[in-house]
mmCIF file of the C-alpha atoms, coordinates in Angstrom:
data_MODEL
# 
_entry.id   MODEL 
# 
loop_
_atom_site.group_PDB 
_atom_site.id 
_atom_site.type_symbol 
_atom_site.label_atom_id 
_atom_site.label_alt_id 
_atom_site.label_comp_id 
_atom_site.label_asym_id 
_atom_site.label_entity_id 
_atom_site.label_seq_id 
_atom_site.pdbx_PDB_ins_code 
_atom_site.Cartn_x 
_atom_site.Cartn_y 
_atom_site.Cartn_z 
_atom_site.occupancy 
_atom_site.B_iso_or_equiv 
_atom_site.pdbx_formal_charge 
_atom_site.auth_seq_id 
_atom_site.auth_comp_id 
_atom_site.auth_asym_id 
_atom_site.auth_atom_id 
_atom_site.pdbx_PDB_model_num 
ATOM 1   C CA . UNK A 1 1   ? -216.858 -135.199 114.552 1.00 0.00 ? 1   UNK A CA 1 
ATOM 2   C CA . UNK A 1 2   ? -218.989 -135.535 117.437 1.00 0.00 ? 2   UNK A CA 1 
ATOM 3   C CA . UNK A 1 3   ? -216.283 -135.885 120.015 1.00 0.00 ? 3   UNK A CA 1 
ATOM 4   C CA . UNK A 1 4   ? -212.990 -134.887 119.919 1.00 0.00 ? 4   UNK A CA 1 
ATOM 5   C CA . UNK A 1 5   ? -210.385 -132.970 122.052 1.00 0.00 ? 5   UNK A CA 1 
ATOM 6   C CA . UNK A 1 6   ? -210.193 -129.586 122.681 1.00 0.00 ? 6   UNK A CA 1 
ATOM 7   C CA . UNK A 1 7   ? -207.026 -127.244 122.274 1.00 0.00 ? 7   UNK A CA 1 
ATOM 8   C CA . UNK A 1 8   ? -206.010 -127.493 125.815 1.00 0.00 ? 8   UNK A CA 1 
ATOM 9   C CA . UNK A 1 9   ? -206.487 -131.442 125.903 1.00 0.00 ? 9   UNK A CA 1 
ATOM 10  C CA . UNK A 1 10  ? -204.153 -131.635 122.914 1.00 0.00 ? 10  UNK A CA 1 
ATOM 11  C CA . UNK A 1 11  ? -201.558 -129.703 123.588 1.00 0.00 ? 11  UNK A CA 1 
ATOM 12  C CA . UNK A 1 12  ? -201.565 -130.943 127.700 1.00 0.00 ? 12  UNK A CA 1 
ATOM 13  C CA . UNK A 1 13  ? -201.214 -134.221 126.296 1.00 0.00 ? 13  UNK A CA 1 
ATOM 14  C CA . UNK A 1 14  ? -198.595 -133.868 123.605 1.00 0.00 ? 14  UNK A CA 1 
ATOM 15  C CA . UNK A 1 15  ? -196.873 -131.717 126.019 1.00 0.00 ? 15  UNK A CA 1 
ATOM 16  C CA . UNK A 1 16  ? -196.512 -128.191 124.144 1.00 0.00 ? 16  UNK A CA 1 
ATOM 17  C CA . UNK A 1 17  ? -198.618 -124.986 124.845 1.00 0.00 ? 17  UNK A CA 1 
ATOM 18  C CA . UNK A 1 18  ? -201.498 -123.472 122.848 1.00 0.00 ? 18  UNK A CA 1 
ATOM 19  C CA . UNK A 1 19  ? -199.159 -120.894 121.044 1.00 0.00 ? 19  UNK A CA 1 
ATOM 20  C CA . UNK A 1 20  ? -197.239 -124.276 119.814 1.00 0.00 ? 20  UNK A CA 1 
ATOM 21  C CA . UNK A 1 21  ? -200.297 -125.909 118.676 1.00 0.00 ? 21  UNK A CA 1 
ATOM 22  C CA . UNK A 1 22  ? -201.927 -122.929 116.913 1.00 0.00 ? 22  UNK A CA 1 
ATOM 23  C CA . UNK A 1 23  ? -198.416 -122.387 115.404 1.00 0.00 ? 23  UNK A CA 1 
ATOM 24  C CA . UNK A 1 24  ? -197.998 -125.598 114.094 1.00 0.00 ? 24  UNK A CA 1 
ATOM 25  C CA . UNK A 1 25  ? -201.707 -125.827 112.618 1.00 0.00 ? 25  UNK A CA 1 
ATOM 26  C CA . UNK A 1 26  ? -201.030 -122.083 110.663 1.00 0.00 ? 26  UNK A CA 1 
ATOM 27  C CA . UNK A 1 27  ? -197.816 -123.637 109.448 1.00 0.00 ? 27  UNK A CA 1 
ATOM 28  C CA . UNK A 1 28  ? -199.587 -126.853 107.994 1.00 0.00 ? 28  UNK A CA 1 
ATOM 29  C CA . UNK A 1 29  ? -198.160 -129.140 110.121 1.00 0.00 ? 29  UNK A CA 1 
ATOM 30  C CA . UNK A 1 30  ? -201.027 -130.230 111.835 1.00 0.00 ? 30  UNK A CA 1 
ATOM 31  C CA . UNK A 1 31  ? -204.249 -130.447 110.224 1.00 0.00 ? 31  UNK A CA 1 
ATOM 32  C CA . UNK A 1 32  ? -207.050 -127.330 110.874 1.00 0.00 ? 32  UNK A CA 1 
ATOM 33  C CA . UNK A 1 33  ? -209.596 -129.444 113.171 1.00 0.00 ? 33  UNK A CA 1 
ATOM 34  C CA . UNK A 1 34  ? -213.080 -129.402 113.060 1.00 0.00 ? 34  UNK A CA 1 
ATOM 35  C CA . UNK A 1 35  ? -215.058 -127.161 114.877 1.00 0.00 ? 35  UNK A CA 1 
ATOM 36  C CA . UNK A 1 36  ? -217.953 -127.905 117.304 1.00 0.00 ? 36  UNK A CA 1 
ATOM 37  C CA . UNK A 1 37  ? -221.439 -125.777 117.282 1.00 0.00 ? 37  UNK A CA 1 
ATOM 38  C CA . UNK A 1 38  ? -220.011 -123.347 119.379 1.00 0.00 ? 38  UNK A CA 1 
ATOM 39  C CA . UNK A 1 39  ? -217.016 -122.833 117.392 1.00 0.00 ? 39  UNK A CA 1 
ATOM 40  C CA . UNK A 1 40  ? -213.903 -124.439 119.624 1.00 0.00 ? 40  UNK A CA 1 
ATOM 41  C CA . UNK A 1 41  ? -211.499 -126.397 117.592 1.00 0.00 ? 41  UNK A CA 1 
ATOM 42  C CA . UNK A 1 42  ? -211.977 -130.537 118.022 1.00 0.00 ? 42  UNK A CA 1 
ATOM 43  C CA . UNK A 1 43  ? -209.081 -132.610 117.019 1.00 0.00 ? 43  UNK A CA 1 
ATOM 44  C CA . UNK A 1 44  ? -209.120 -136.406 116.793 1.00 0.00 ? 44  UNK A CA 1 
ATOM 45  C CA . UNK A 1 45  ? -206.306 -138.063 118.680 1.00 0.00 ? 45  UNK A CA 1 
ATOM 46  C CA . UNK A 1 46  ? -204.027 -138.418 115.479 1.00 0.00 ? 46  UNK A CA 1 
ATOM 47  C CA . UNK A 1 47  ? -203.223 -134.701 116.286 1.00 0.00 ? 47  UNK A CA 1 
ATOM 48  C CA . UNK A 1 48  ? -201.468 -135.837 119.674 1.00 0.00 ? 48  UNK A CA 1 
ATOM 49  C CA . UNK A 1 49  ? -199.911 -138.492 117.808 1.00 0.00 ? 49  UNK A CA 1 
ATOM 50  C CA . UNK A 1 50  ? -198.400 -135.930 114.808 1.00 0.00 ? 50  UNK A CA 1 
ATOM 51  C CA . UNK A 1 51  ? -197.453 -133.217 117.904 1.00 0.00 ? 51  UNK A CA 1 
ATOM 52  C CA . UNK A 1 52  ? -195.380 -135.973 119.535 1.00 0.00 ? 52  UNK A CA 1 
ATOM 53  C CA . UNK A 1 53  ? -193.685 -136.883 115.976 1.00 0.00 ? 53  UNK A CA 1 
ATOM 54  C CA . UNK A 1 54  ? -192.947 -133.040 115.579 1.00 0.00 ? 54  UNK A CA 1 
ATOM 55  C CA . UNK A 1 55  ? -191.438 -132.427 119.094 1.00 0.00 ? 55  UNK A CA 1 
ATOM 56  C CA . UNK A 1 56  ? -189.240 -135.846 118.485 1.00 0.00 ? 56  UNK A CA 1 
ATOM 57  C CA . UNK A 1 57  ? -188.002 -134.960 115.081 1.00 0.00 ? 57  UNK A CA 1 
ATOM 58  C CA . UNK A 1 58  ? -186.987 -131.446 116.301 1.00 0.00 ? 58  UNK A CA 1 
ATOM 59  C CA . UNK A 1 59  ? -185.028 -133.125 119.459 1.00 0.00 ? 59  UNK A CA 1 
ATOM 60  C CA . UNK A 1 60  ? -183.596 -135.192 116.520 1.00 0.00 ? 60  UNK A CA 1 
ATOM 61  C CA . UNK A 1 61  ? -182.415 -131.903 115.169 1.00 0.00 ? 61  UNK A CA 1 
ATOM 62  C CA . UNK A 1 62  ? -184.887 -131.834 112.351 1.00 0.00 ? 62  UNK A CA 1 
ATOM 63  C CA . UNK A 1 63  ? -185.668 -128.140 111.402 1.00 0.00 ? 63  UNK A CA 1 
ATOM 64  C CA . UNK A 1 64  ? -189.442 -127.662 111.192 1.00 0.00 ? 64  UNK A CA 1 
ATOM 65  C CA . UNK A 1 65  ? -189.476 -127.475 107.674 1.00 0.00 ? 65  UNK A CA 1 
ATOM 66  C CA . UNK A 1 66  ? -187.830 -130.587 107.272 1.00 0.00 ? 66  UNK A CA 1 
ATOM 67  C CA . UNK A 1 67  ? -190.363 -131.865 109.643 1.00 0.00 ? 67  UNK A CA 1 
ATOM 68  C CA . UNK A 1 68  ? -193.426 -130.798 107.400 1.00 0.00 ? 68  UNK A CA 1 
ATOM 69  C CA . UNK A 1 69  ? -191.445 -132.619 104.217 1.00 0.00 ? 69  UNK A CA 1 
ATOM 70  C CA . UNK A 1 70  ? -191.207 -135.520 106.459 1.00 0.00 ? 70  UNK A CA 1 
ATOM 71  C CA . UNK A 1 71  ? -195.026 -135.374 107.187 1.00 0.00 ? 71  UNK A CA 1 
ATOM 72  C CA . UNK A 1 72  ? -196.097 -134.465 103.947 1.00 0.00 ? 72  UNK A CA 1 
ATOM 73  C CA . UNK A 1 73  ? -193.996 -137.579 102.482 1.00 0.00 ? 73  UNK A CA 1 
ATOM 74  C CA . UNK A 1 74  ? -195.660 -139.558 104.759 1.00 0.00 ? 74  UNK A CA 1 
ATOM 75  C CA . UNK A 1 75  ? -199.153 -138.305 103.852 1.00 0.00 ? 75  UNK A CA 1 
ATOM 76  C CA . UNK A 1 76  ? -198.661 -139.191 100.139 1.00 0.00 ? 76  UNK A CA 1 
ATOM 77  C CA . UNK A 1 77  ? -197.645 -142.732 100.467 1.00 0.00 ? 77  UNK A CA 1 
ATOM 78  C CA . UNK A 1 78  ? -200.814 -143.844 99.269  1.00 0.00 ? 78  UNK A CA 1 
ATOM 79  C CA . UNK A 1 79  ? -200.093 -147.516 100.893 1.00 0.00 ? 79  UNK A CA 1 
ATOM 80  C CA . UNK A 1 80  ? -196.762 -147.265 99.091  1.00 0.00 ? 80  UNK A CA 1 
ATOM 81  C CA . UNK A 1 81  ? -193.541 -147.202 100.795 1.00 0.00 ? 81  UNK A CA 1 
ATOM 82  C CA . UNK A 1 82  ? -191.422 -144.003 100.389 1.00 0.00 ? 82  UNK A CA 1 
ATOM 83  C CA . UNK A 1 83  ? -187.512 -143.684 101.013 1.00 0.00 ? 83  UNK A CA 1 
ATOM 84  C CA . UNK A 1 84  ? -187.989 -140.024 103.164 1.00 0.00 ? 84  UNK A CA 1 
ATOM 85  C CA . UNK A 1 85  ? -187.348 -140.522 106.344 1.00 0.00 ? 85  UNK A CA 1 
ATOM 86  C CA . UNK A 1 86  ? -184.397 -143.032 105.942 1.00 0.00 ? 86  UNK A CA 1 
ATOM 87  C CA . UNK A 1 87  ? -182.443 -140.796 103.574 1.00 0.00 ? 87  UNK A CA 1 
ATOM 88  C CA . UNK A 1 88  ? -183.352 -137.747 105.365 1.00 0.00 ? 88  UNK A CA 1 
ATOM 89  C CA . UNK A 1 89  ? -182.296 -139.635 108.982 1.00 0.00 ? 89  UNK A CA 1 
ATOM 90  C CA . UNK A 1 90  ? -178.890 -140.507 106.977 1.00 0.00 ? 90  UNK A CA 1 
ATOM 91  C CA . UNK A 1 91  ? -177.881 -136.930 106.267 1.00 0.00 ? 91  UNK A CA 1 
ATOM 92  C CA . UNK A 1 92  ? -179.024 -135.520 109.359 1.00 0.00 ? 92  UNK A CA 1 
ATOM 93  C CA . UNK A 1 93  ? -176.849 -138.189 111.095 1.00 0.00 ? 93  UNK A CA 1 
ATOM 94  C CA . UNK A 1 94  ? -173.866 -136.875 108.897 1.00 0.00 ? 94  UNK A CA 1 
ATOM 95  C CA . UNK A 1 95  ? -174.748 -132.940 109.947 1.00 0.00 ? 95  UNK A CA 1 
ATOM 96  C CA . UNK A 1 96  ? -174.372 -134.376 113.224 1.00 0.00 ? 96  UNK A CA 1 
ATOM 97  C CA . UNK A 1 97  ? -171.362 -136.270 112.994 1.00 0.00 ? 97  UNK A CA 1 
ATOM 98  C CA . UNK A 1 98  ? -169.802 -133.065 111.590 1.00 0.00 ? 98  UNK A CA 1 
ATOM 99  C CA . UNK A 1 99  ? -171.428 -130.678 114.385 1.00 0.00 ? 99  UNK A CA 1 
ATOM 100 C CA . UNK A 1 100 ? -169.499 -133.125 116.596 1.00 0.00 ? 100 UNK A CA 1 
ATOM 101 C CA . UNK A 1 101 ? -166.467 -132.707 114.725 1.00 0.00 ? 101 UNK A CA 1 
ATOM 102 C CA . UNK A 1 102 ? -166.389 -129.362 115.016 1.00 0.00 ? 102 UNK A CA 1 
ATOM 103 C CA . UNK A 1 103 ? -167.297 -128.951 118.873 1.00 0.00 ? 103 UNK A CA 1 
ATOM 104 C CA . UNK A 1 104 ? -164.775 -131.371 119.739 1.00 0.00 ? 104 UNK A CA 1 
ATOM 105 C CA . UNK A 1 105 ? -161.928 -129.168 117.888 1.00 0.00 ? 105 UNK A CA 1 
ATOM 106 C CA . UNK A 1 106 ? -163.722 -126.119 119.955 1.00 0.00 ? 106 UNK A CA 1 
ATOM 107 C CA . UNK A 1 107 ? -163.250 -128.381 123.048 1.00 0.00 ? 107 UNK A CA 1 
ATOM 108 C CA . UNK A 1 108 ? -159.872 -129.368 122.475 1.00 0.00 ? 108 UNK A CA 1 
ATOM 109 C CA . UNK A 1 109 ? -159.155 -125.535 121.637 1.00 0.00 ? 109 UNK A CA 1 
ATOM 110 C CA . UNK A 1 110 ? -161.027 -124.281 124.747 1.00 0.00 ? 110 UNK A CA 1 
ATOM 111 C CA . UNK A 1 111 ? -159.192 -126.931 127.056 1.00 0.00 ? 111 UNK A CA 1 
ATOM 112 C CA . UNK A 1 112 ? -155.318 -126.100 125.464 1.00 0.00 ? 112 UNK A CA 1 
ATOM 113 C CA . UNK A 1 113 ? -156.280 -122.521 126.418 1.00 0.00 ? 113 UNK A CA 1 
ATOM 114 C CA . UNK A 1 114 ? -157.499 -122.743 130.163 1.00 0.00 ? 114 UNK A CA 1 
ATOM 115 C CA . UNK A 1 115 ? -154.205 -125.396 130.741 1.00 0.00 ? 115 UNK A CA 1 
ATOM 116 C CA . UNK A 1 116 ? -152.265 -122.730 129.085 1.00 0.00 ? 116 UNK A CA 1 
ATOM 117 C CA . UNK A 1 117 ? -153.712 -119.948 131.590 1.00 0.00 ? 117 UNK A CA 1 
ATOM 118 C CA . UNK A 1 118 ? -154.954 -117.805 128.944 1.00 0.00 ? 118 UNK A CA 1 
ATOM 119 C CA . UNK A 1 119 ? -156.451 -114.924 130.246 1.00 0.00 ? 119 UNK A CA 1 
ATOM 120 C CA . UNK A 1 120 ? -156.439 -112.301 127.798 1.00 0.00 ? 120 UNK A CA 1 
ATOM 121 C CA . UNK A 1 121 ? -157.208 -112.949 124.747 1.00 0.00 ? 121 UNK A CA 1 
ATOM 122 C CA . UNK A 1 122 ? -155.608 -109.832 122.663 1.00 0.00 ? 122 UNK A CA 1 
ATOM 123 C CA . UNK A 1 123 ? -152.230 -110.932 124.615 1.00 0.00 ? 123 UNK A CA 1 
ATOM 124 C CA . UNK A 1 124 ? -152.851 -114.660 123.775 1.00 0.00 ? 124 UNK A CA 1 
ATOM 125 C CA . UNK A 1 125 ? -153.633 -113.804 120.001 1.00 0.00 ? 125 UNK A CA 1 
ATOM 126 C CA . UNK A 1 126 ? -150.370 -112.528 119.623 1.00 0.00 ? 126 UNK A CA 1 
ATOM 127 C CA . UNK A 1 127 ? -148.814 -114.893 121.556 1.00 0.00 ? 127 UNK A CA 1 
ATOM 128 C CA . UNK A 1 128 ? -146.240 -117.521 119.907 1.00 0.00 ? 128 UNK A CA 1 
ATOM 129 C CA . UNK A 1 129 ? -147.399 -120.317 122.214 1.00 0.00 ? 129 UNK A CA 1 
ATOM 130 C CA . UNK A 1 130 ? -151.001 -119.743 122.371 1.00 0.00 ? 130 UNK A CA 1 
ATOM 131 C CA . UNK A 1 131 ? -153.076 -122.567 121.719 1.00 0.00 ? 131 UNK A CA 1 
ATOM 132 C CA . UNK A 1 132 ? -156.298 -121.255 120.350 1.00 0.00 ? 132 UNK A CA 1 
ATOM 133 C CA . UNK A 1 133 ? -156.657 -121.804 116.455 1.00 0.00 ? 133 UNK A CA 1 
ATOM 134 C CA . UNK A 1 134 ? -156.566 -118.027 115.782 1.00 0.00 ? 134 UNK A CA 1 
ATOM 135 C CA . UNK A 1 135 ? -152.733 -117.761 116.582 1.00 0.00 ? 135 UNK A CA 1 
ATOM 136 C CA . UNK A 1 136 ? -152.265 -118.288 112.786 1.00 0.00 ? 136 UNK A CA 1 
ATOM 137 C CA . UNK A 1 137 ? -154.072 -115.271 111.746 1.00 0.00 ? 137 UNK A CA 1 
ATOM 138 C CA . UNK A 1 138 ? -151.969 -112.929 113.784 1.00 0.00 ? 138 UNK A CA 1 
ATOM 139 C CA . UNK A 1 139 ? -148.496 -114.307 112.492 1.00 0.00 ? 139 UNK A CA 1 
ATOM 140 C CA . UNK A 1 140 ? -147.056 -110.996 111.868 1.00 0.00 ? 140 UNK A CA 1 
ATOM 141 C CA . UNK A 1 141 ? -148.109 -109.507 115.307 1.00 0.00 ? 141 UNK A CA 1 
ATOM 142 C CA . UNK A 1 142 ? -145.973 -112.444 116.778 1.00 0.00 ? 142 UNK A CA 1 
ATOM 143 C CA . UNK A 1 143 ? -143.356 -111.736 119.568 1.00 0.00 ? 143 UNK A CA 1 
ATOM 144 C CA . UNK A 1 144 ? -141.349 -113.909 121.431 1.00 0.00 ? 144 UNK A CA 1 
ATOM 145 C CA . UNK A 1 145 ? -142.569 -112.817 125.052 1.00 0.00 ? 145 UNK A CA 1 
ATOM 146 C CA . UNK A 1 146 ? -143.820 -115.059 127.685 1.00 0.00 ? 146 UNK A CA 1 
ATOM 147 C CA . UNK A 1 147 ? -147.451 -117.162 127.242 1.00 0.00 ? 147 UNK A CA 1 
ATOM 148 C CA . UNK A 1 148 ? -150.484 -115.284 127.435 1.00 0.00 ? 148 UNK A CA 1 
# 
């Protein structure tokens, strides 16, 4: 390779820092680059694309391990379609939906606690009118006092 991009150029073009670039290289997410006569790493344009793909996949909720599997699947296609992304995206979508449901439950409980004026977690947990879901865990300790 007579021309290529140096580490700093690749990192800047992909919007990552040098430590991230080297970390992905160590993890095998990014192919080890060729070296110049002076020993500098020289990357091809595909390195920038790969880094952008990694960062986009992470923003979509994929772990680095999952990203590595997706990249590996893509590298071994040899022109044949491989059902990696579609299946993994569907599974990730199901995870996101489950998280949204959990967060909705949490939000509802917190909004109810704020609306009820809950100010002391211990007092609230012992109150029969506390809207926070842990009230069922404190059944024996409930008293018929004022709410929170």
